[in-house]
Amino acid sequence: MKNQSPLPSFSALLTSETVNLLSASGADLIQQIGIDVVRGVVLDVLSGRNLRDSTESLTRRRLATLNLATVAMFVNGVSKNPNFISELANSAATVLSSKKKSKAEKWIAQWILGLTDKGVQNILRDNPEALHLYKDKYIDVCSQVIQEAKNQYGDLRGQVQLSPDAKAEISWSFLILLLTTIGSQSLTIRGSEKSSYGKLFEKLILGSMLHILGFRFTTYPPKKSKKVFWLSSKEERRESDATLLYDAGKGVRFDIGFIGRGNTEISLDKVTRFEREIEIGRNHWYLSTIILVDRIGENSRIEKLAEDFGGKIIQMSASYWPKKVAQILHQVLGLNHPLLKMKESEIEQYLKTQLATVPFEQLLQKA
C-alpha cells in the first residue's frame, strides 16, 4: 500500500510541553515541579529518609505523563497517516540513521524499536548497518507474535478517539508497537532520572545542610574566606562535592554519594583521594574530609579505616544526621551551632524552618 502522506516527525505529534518534559534536565524538572516540592525532598533526606523513596513520586508523575502522551502520539499519527503503524518501525530506523536529530526524536525512535541508549550501545554496538538488520528482525518477531495472538485470542478490534479529527483503530499491530514504545520509554526515563536526580539532589542536600550550619554559599575562587562554602569546582586540583572554609586556614572537604552498604571500597576511595592542603590566593588551608553515604554495613570497618586517613564517614540513613556533621565540625573546627544541644524531637521542625531560608535558586544554577 502506497503512502498517502509523508509521516510527520514524532515530536510534531506531541505538545511542546511534552517535548520539553521529555528533554528536560534534572534542573529543568525541578523548576517544573516547584521549589516547595524540592524542599520537601531535601527535608526527607536530612531527616534520614531514603532519597529514592522521596523522588519516586516525581519519577512516577513524569512517567505517567509521558506514557499517556505516547498514546496520544500514536492516535495522532494514525489520524494524519493511515499507514502510520505499518511504516512505524522503518520510520524509526530512518530517524536513528539520521545524523541530525533532536534528543526527543532519537529517544522516541529508539523506543519504537524496543531500544534504549544502552540497547543501542550493547545490541547494535553503535553500528548503522546493524540497525537495519535489527529492525528487520524486530518486524519479523512482531509479526510472529501478532499471528500467535490472533490464533490464541482472536482478532482485536476497537477504536480510541481524542477528538472528532483524532482517532485510531485498535489492532494487535497498534498495541504491540504502543506497548513496546511505552516499555522502553519507562526504562529510559527511570535510568535517566536515577542519575540526574541523584546528582542534582546531592548538591542541593549538601548546599542546604551547609547553609543551615551557618555557612554562606559562594563561587570558586571565593572572595571571602570565613564561614563560606562552594559546590564542586573542577578548577581545583582534586574535585570534591563541596568545600567549606571556616577561619584561620581551617576547612573541610565534603563528598556525598548514595552508596549502599556493599560498596565499602568506593567509600574509602572517596576519603583518600583529596588533597589535605590547598592554596587559595596567598593563604594556605588544611582540610579535613567528611564523606556522606547512604548506608554502612553492620560489620564494616570503613569508619575506622577512614579515621586512619584523617576522614570521617557519616550515614545519611541515620535520623537527623546533620547533627552528627555539626558535632564533627565542632571537633575539627570549633564550630558552635544550635544543633549541638538540640533534642532530637526538635530537630525536624528546626530543619524545616531553616530550609525556608536556603537559596535554592542559586544552588540550582550551580547544579
Short mmCIF file of C-alpha atoms in Angstrom, two decimals:
data_model
loop_
_atom_site.label_atom_id
_atom_site.label_comp_id
_atom_site.label_asym_id
_atom_site.label_seq_id
_atom_site.Cartn_x
_atom_site.Cartn_y
_atom_site.Cartn_z
CA MET A 1 0.00 0.00 0.00
CA LYS A 2 1.47 3.38 -1.01
CA ASN A 3 1.92 6.28 1.35
CA GLN A 4 -0.98 8.71 1.31
CA SER A 5 1.07 11.42 3.01
CA PRO A 6 4.58 11.65 4.46
CA LEU A 7 4.99 10.70 8.09
CA PRO A 8 5.35 13.75 10.35
CA SER A 9 8.23 13.89 12.84
CA PHE A 10 7.49 12.08 16.06
CA SER A 11 7.90 15.17 18.24
CA ALA A 12 5.45 17.04 15.96
CA LEU A 13 2.78 14.62 17.18
CA LEU A 14 3.35 15.74 20.78
CA THR A 15 2.61 19.01 22.54
CA SER A 16 5.51 21.38 23.17
CA GLU A 17 5.05 20.82 26.90
CA THR A 18 5.54 17.08 26.43
CA VAL A 19 8.64 17.56 24.28
CA ASN A 20 10.09 19.85 26.97
CA LEU A 21 9.29 17.29 29.65
CA LEU A 22 10.90 14.59 27.55
CA SER A 23 14.13 16.50 27.03
CA ALA A 24 14.32 18.23 30.41
CA SER A 25 17.47 18.08 32.51
CA GLY A 26 17.34 17.45 36.24
CA ALA A 27 17.39 21.19 37.00
CA ASP A 28 14.61 21.80 34.46
CA LEU A 29 12.47 19.09 36.05
CA ILE A 30 12.90 20.60 39.50
CA GLN A 31 11.90 24.02 38.20
CA GLN A 32 8.75 22.44 36.77
CA ILE A 33 7.74 20.62 39.95
CA GLY A 34 8.39 23.65 42.16
CA ILE A 35 10.77 24.69 44.93
CA ASP A 36 8.33 23.67 47.68
CA VAL A 37 8.45 20.05 46.49
CA VAL A 38 12.25 20.26 46.36
CA ARG A 39 12.36 21.49 49.95
CA GLY A 40 10.20 18.54 50.98
CA VAL A 41 12.58 16.03 49.39
CA VAL A 42 15.64 17.71 50.93
CA LEU A 43 13.94 17.70 54.36
CA ASP A 44 13.21 13.98 53.95
CA VAL A 45 16.89 13.21 53.30
CA LEU A 46 18.14 15.49 56.08
CA SER A 47 15.80 13.56 58.38
CA GLY A 48 17.30 10.20 57.38
CA ARG A 49 14.75 9.11 54.79
CA ASN A 50 15.73 7.45 51.51
CA LEU A 51 16.26 9.76 48.52
CA ARG A 52 14.94 7.14 46.09
CA ASP A 53 11.69 6.87 48.05
CA SER A 54 11.34 10.64 48.13
CA THR A 55 11.91 11.11 44.38
CA GLU A 56 9.84 8.11 43.28
CA SER A 57 6.65 10.18 43.13
CA LEU A 58 8.44 12.70 40.89
CA THR A 59 9.59 9.95 38.53
CA ARG A 60 6.18 8.28 38.56
CA ARG A 61 4.48 11.56 37.65
CA ARG A 62 6.82 12.20 34.73
CA LEU A 63 6.44 8.62 33.50
CA ALA A 64 2.65 8.67 33.71
CA THR A 65 2.54 11.96 31.80
CA LEU A 66 4.84 10.66 29.06
CA ASN A 67 3.08 7.28 28.85
CA LEU A 68 -0.25 8.97 28.15
CA ALA A 69 1.39 11.41 25.74
CA THR A 70 2.72 8.41 23.81
CA VAL A 71 -0.81 7.06 23.44
CA ALA A 72 -1.86 10.45 22.07
CA MET A 73 1.14 10.41 19.70
CA PHE A 74 0.03 7.08 18.23
CA VAL A 75 -3.56 8.24 17.80
CA ASN A 76 -2.47 11.50 16.20
CA GLY A 77 -0.05 9.62 13.97
CA VAL A 78 -2.73 7.27 12.64
CA SER A 79 -5.11 10.21 12.14
CA LYS A 80 -2.55 12.00 9.98
CA ASN A 81 -1.45 8.91 8.06
CA PRO A 82 -3.41 5.64 7.83
CA ASN A 83 -0.12 3.81 7.21
CA PHE A 84 1.45 5.15 10.41
CA ILE A 85 1.58 1.77 12.18
CA SER A 86 2.77 -0.29 9.21
CA GLU A 87 5.53 2.22 8.46
CA LEU A 88 6.47 3.00 12.06
CA ALA A 89 9.47 0.67 12.51
CA ASN A 90 11.02 1.73 9.19
CA SER A 91 10.42 5.38 10.01
CA ALA A 92 12.09 4.95 13.42
CA ALA A 93 15.13 3.32 11.80
CA THR A 94 15.35 6.21 9.34
CA VAL A 95 15.33 8.72 12.20
CA LEU A 96 18.08 6.85 14.03
CA SER A 97 20.17 6.72 10.84
CA SER A 98 19.99 10.49 10.51
CA LYS A 99 22.94 12.49 11.80
CA LYS A 100 20.77 15.48 12.66
CA LYS A 101 18.10 14.58 15.19
CA SER A 102 16.94 16.04 18.47
CA LYS A 103 17.16 14.17 21.74
CA ALA A 104 13.38 13.76 21.72
CA GLU A 105 13.35 12.33 18.17
CA LYS A 106 16.20 9.94 18.97
CA TRP A 107 14.61 8.64 22.15
CA ILE A 108 11.17 8.13 20.59
CA ALA A 109 12.68 6.33 17.59
CA GLN A 110 14.67 4.04 19.88
CA TRP A 111 11.62 3.24 22.00
CA ILE A 112 9.52 2.34 18.96
CA LEU A 113 12.14 -0.30 18.12
CA GLY A 114 12.28 -1.53 21.71
CA LEU A 115 15.66 0.08 22.36
CA THR A 116 17.24 2.36 24.95
CA ASP A 117 20.58 4.17 24.81
CA LYS A 118 22.23 1.13 26.40
CA GLY A 119 20.49 -1.13 23.90
CA VAL A 120 21.93 0.86 21.01
CA GLN A 121 25.39 0.52 22.56
CA ASN A 122 25.18 -3.13 23.61
CA ILE A 123 22.91 -4.68 20.97
CA LEU A 124 23.74 -2.58 17.92
CA ARG A 125 27.23 -1.58 19.11
CA ASP A 126 26.55 1.83 17.53
CA ASN A 127 26.81 0.20 14.08
CA PRO A 128 24.45 1.79 11.48
CA GLU A 129 24.38 -1.43 9.42
CA ALA A 130 23.38 -3.44 12.48
CA LEU A 131 20.42 -1.09 12.99
CA HIS A 132 18.67 -2.17 9.79
CA LEU A 133 19.32 -5.86 10.43
CA TYR A 134 17.90 -5.43 13.91
CA LYS A 135 14.88 -3.53 12.54
CA ASP A 136 14.07 -6.30 10.04
CA LYS A 137 14.29 -8.98 12.75
CA TYR A 138 12.20 -6.81 15.06
CA ILE A 139 9.43 -6.52 12.42
CA ASP A 140 9.54 -10.29 11.85
CA VAL A 141 9.29 -11.06 15.57
CA CYS A 142 6.37 -8.65 16.00
CA SER A 143 4.57 -10.25 13.03
CA GLN A 144 5.04 -13.72 14.50
CA VAL A 145 3.80 -12.65 17.92
CA ILE A 146 0.78 -10.87 16.42
CA GLN A 147 -0.17 -14.01 14.47
CA GLU A 148 0.15 -16.12 17.62
CA ALA A 149 -2.06 -13.66 19.50
CA LYS A 150 -4.70 -13.83 16.75
CA ASN A 151 -4.65 -17.64 16.86
CA GLN A 152 -4.90 -17.72 20.65
CA TYR A 153 -7.20 -14.78 21.41
CA GLY A 154 -8.79 -13.84 18.10
CA ASP A 155 -8.82 -10.51 16.30
CA LEU A 156 -8.52 -7.36 18.39
CA ARG A 157 -10.92 -4.61 17.41
CA GLY A 158 -11.90 -1.25 18.78
CA GLN A 159 -11.31 2.45 18.46
CA VAL A 160 -9.65 5.13 20.57
CA GLN A 161 -10.60 8.76 19.99
CA LEU A 162 -9.13 12.01 21.24
CA SER A 163 -11.37 14.29 19.19
CA PRO A 164 -13.60 14.02 16.10
CA ASP A 165 -10.48 14.51 13.97
CA ALA A 166 -8.09 12.36 16.01
CA LYS A 167 -8.99 8.69 16.30
CA ALA A 168 -7.41 5.32 15.56
CA GLU A 169 -8.49 1.74 15.09
CA ILE A 170 -7.12 -0.63 17.71
CA SER A 171 -5.38 -3.78 16.45
CA TRP A 172 -2.72 -6.17 17.65
CA SER A 173 -0.21 -4.29 15.47
CA PHE A 174 -1.16 -0.95 17.02
CA LEU A 175 -1.00 -2.37 20.53
CA ILE A 176 2.31 -4.25 20.27
CA LEU A 177 4.15 -1.17 18.99
CA LEU A 178 2.49 1.09 21.56
CA LEU A 179 3.32 -1.21 24.48
CA THR A 180 6.88 -1.74 23.27
CA THR A 181 7.37 2.02 23.00
CA ILE A 182 5.98 2.66 26.48
CA GLY A 183 8.05 -0.16 27.98
CA SER A 184 11.32 1.14 26.55
CA GLN A 185 10.32 4.67 27.47
CA SER A 186 9.87 3.66 31.10
CA LEU A 187 13.30 2.01 31.22
CA THR A 188 14.97 5.09 29.74
CA ILE A 189 13.24 7.61 31.97
CA ARG A 190 13.91 5.62 35.13
CA GLY A 191 17.58 5.21 34.26
CA SER A 192 17.91 8.86 33.32
CA GLU A 193 16.20 10.17 36.43
CA LYS A 194 18.12 7.88 38.78
CA SER A 195 21.29 9.59 37.57
CA SER A 196 20.05 13.15 37.13
CA TYR A 197 18.02 13.36 40.34
CA GLY A 198 20.80 11.70 42.30
CA LYS A 199 23.48 14.14 41.15
CA LEU A 200 21.20 17.14 41.43
CA PHE A 201 19.84 16.40 44.90
CA GLU A 202 23.31 15.57 46.16
CA LYS A 203 24.27 19.20 45.52
CA LEU A 204 21.01 20.56 46.94
CA ILE A 205 21.30 18.43 50.08
CA LEU A 206 24.92 19.44 50.65
CA GLY A 207 24.21 23.11 49.96
CA SER A 208 21.15 23.13 52.21
CA MET A 209 22.95 21.43 55.09
CA LEU A 210 25.94 23.78 54.96
CA HIS A 211 23.66 26.83 54.75
CA ILE A 212 21.72 25.60 57.79
CA LEU A 213 25.02 25.10 59.63
CA GLY A 214 25.77 28.79 59.13
CA PHE A 215 28.00 28.84 56.04
CA ARG A 216 27.37 31.21 53.14
CA PHE A 217 27.25 29.91 49.57
CA THR A 218 29.85 31.38 47.22
CA THR A 219 31.63 30.55 43.99
CA TYR A 220 35.20 29.41 43.40
CA PRO A 221 37.62 31.02 43.92
CA PRO A 222 35.98 32.63 46.94
CA LYS A 223 36.29 36.38 47.53
CA LYS A 224 35.89 35.83 51.26
CA SER A 225 37.37 33.02 53.28
CA LYS A 226 35.43 32.95 56.54
CA LYS A 227 32.44 30.62 57.01
CA VAL A 228 31.81 30.16 53.28
CA PHE A 229 31.33 27.12 51.06
CA TRP A 230 31.17 26.33 47.37
CA LEU A 231 29.97 23.33 45.44
CA SER A 232 32.18 21.12 43.28
CA SER A 233 34.78 23.06 41.36
CA LYS A 234 36.80 21.46 38.59
CA GLU A 235 39.19 24.39 38.79
CA GLU A 236 40.53 22.80 41.94
CA ARG A 237 43.30 20.23 41.72
CA ARG A 238 41.08 17.48 43.09
CA GLU A 239 37.31 17.72 42.75
CA SER A 240 35.11 17.34 45.82
CA ASP A 241 31.37 17.87 46.01
CA ALA A 242 31.71 20.82 48.39
CA THR A 243 34.43 22.72 50.21
CA LEU A 244 33.95 24.96 53.22
CA LEU A 245 36.37 27.42 54.72
CA TYR A 246 35.94 28.20 58.40
CA ASP A 247 38.69 30.51 59.63
CA ALA A 248 42.46 30.79 60.03
CA GLY A 249 43.46 28.18 57.47
CA LYS A 250 40.92 25.57 58.55
CA GLY A 251 38.32 23.97 56.31
CA VAL A 252 36.59 20.73 55.28
CA ARG A 253 36.02 18.92 52.00
CA PHE A 254 32.75 17.05 51.54
CA ASP A 255 31.88 14.20 49.25
CA ILE A 256 28.35 12.86 49.05
CA GLY A 257 27.05 9.73 47.39
CA PHE A 258 24.04 7.50 47.82
CA ILE A 259 26.33 4.49 48.10
CA GLY A 260 24.94 1.26 49.52
CA ARG A 261 26.45 -0.82 52.30
CA GLY A 262 28.12 -3.16 49.80
CA ASN A 263 30.41 -0.50 48.33
CA THR A 264 32.93 -0.02 51.12
CA GLU A 265 35.87 0.27 48.74
CA ILE A 266 34.21 3.13 46.87
CA SER A 267 33.59 4.97 50.12
CA LEU A 268 37.19 4.55 51.25
CA ASP A 269 38.47 5.73 47.87
CA LYS A 270 36.49 8.92 48.37
CA VAL A 271 38.22 9.53 51.70
CA THR A 272 41.75 9.09 50.34
CA ARG A 273 41.58 10.94 47.02
CA PHE A 274 41.54 14.55 48.23
CA GLU A 275 44.46 16.86 48.95
CA ARG A 276 44.78 17.66 52.65
CA GLU A 277 46.30 21.06 51.95
CA ILE A 278 45.32 23.69 49.37
CA GLU A 279 46.42 27.16 48.38
CA ILE A 280 43.82 29.87 47.73
CA GLY A 281 45.37 33.17 46.85
CA ARG A 282 48.17 33.71 49.33
CA ASN A 283 46.58 31.62 52.06
CA HIS A 284 47.31 28.01 52.99
CA TRP A 285 44.44 25.81 54.15
CA TYR A 286 44.47 22.48 55.98
CA LEU A 287 41.37 20.47 55.13
CA SER A 288 39.62 17.59 56.83
CA THR A 289 37.36 15.27 54.85
CA ILE A 290 33.76 14.23 55.55
CA ILE A 291 32.11 11.57 53.40
CA LEU A 292 28.33 11.26 53.39
CA VAL A 293 27.00 7.87 52.29
CA ASP A 294 23.58 6.28 52.34
CA ARG A 295 24.37 3.24 54.48
CA ILE A 296 27.29 1.34 56.02
CA GLY A 297 27.16 -2.40 56.66
CA GLU A 298 26.84 -3.55 60.29
CA ASN A 299 30.27 -5.22 60.44
CA SER A 300 32.07 -2.74 58.21
CA ARG A 301 35.44 -1.36 59.32
CA ILE A 302 35.13 1.58 56.94
CA GLU A 303 34.70 4.20 59.68
CA LYS A 304 37.91 3.10 61.43
CA LEU A 305 39.78 2.93 58.12
CA ALA A 306 38.54 6.41 57.23
CA GLU A 307 39.84 7.80 60.51
CA ASP A 308 43.27 6.33 59.73
CA PHE A 309 43.28 8.55 56.63
CA GLY A 310 42.09 11.61 58.55
CA GLY A 311 38.49 11.45 57.37
CA LYS A 312 35.01 10.85 58.76
CA ILE A 313 32.14 8.90 57.22
CA ILE A 314 28.51 9.62 58.12
CA GLN A 315 25.45 7.57 57.22
CA MET A 316 22.56 9.61 55.82
CA SER A 317 20.16 6.82 56.79
CA ALA A 318 20.65 7.85 60.43
CA SER A 319 17.95 10.11 61.83
CA TYR A 320 18.93 13.78 61.70
CA TRP A 321 22.49 13.07 60.61
CA PRO A 322 23.19 16.83 60.14
CA LYS A 323 23.61 16.96 63.93
CA LYS A 324 26.46 14.45 63.56
CA VAL A 325 28.03 16.72 60.92
CA ALA A 326 27.73 19.66 63.33
CA GLN A 327 29.44 17.61 66.05
CA ILE A 328 32.37 16.76 63.76
CA LEU A 329 32.70 20.39 62.66
CA HIS A 330 32.71 21.36 66.32
CA GLN A 331 35.56 18.91 66.95
CA VAL A 332 37.75 19.81 63.96
CA LEU A 333 36.92 23.50 63.51
CA GLY A 334 35.46 24.69 66.79
CA LEU A 335 32.06 25.41 65.20
CA ASN A 336 29.25 26.23 67.62
CA HIS A 337 25.70 25.65 66.41
CA PRO A 338 22.21 25.22 67.94
CA LEU A 339 22.00 21.63 66.61
CA LEU A 340 24.73 20.55 69.04
CA LYS A 341 22.44 20.85 72.07
CA MET A 342 19.11 20.33 70.36
CA LYS A 343 16.79 17.50 71.38
CA GLU A 344 16.03 15.02 68.60
CA SER A 345 12.30 15.78 68.88
CA GLU A 346 13.03 19.42 67.98
CA ILE A 347 15.34 18.86 65.01
CA GLU A 348 12.86 18.22 62.17
CA GLN A 349 10.90 21.41 62.80
CA TYR A 350 14.16 23.34 63.09
CA LEU A 351 15.41 21.95 59.77
CA LYS A 352 12.07 22.71 58.12
CA THR A 353 12.16 26.31 59.31
CA GLN A 354 15.77 26.81 58.24
CA LEU A 355 15.17 25.27 54.80
CA ALA A 356 12.87 28.20 54.02
CA THR A 357 15.99 30.43 54.02
CA VAL A 358 18.14 28.25 51.74
CA PRO A 359 18.96 29.98 48.39
CA PHE A 360 17.75 27.10 46.22
CA GLU A 361 17.74 29.20 43.06
CA GLN A 362 21.47 29.86 43.44
CA LEU A 363 22.20 26.22 44.22
CA LEU A 364 20.16 25.12 41.20
CA GLN A 365 22.13 27.44 38.93
CA LYS A 366 25.36 25.87 40.13
CA ALA A 367 23.90 22.37 39.89
#
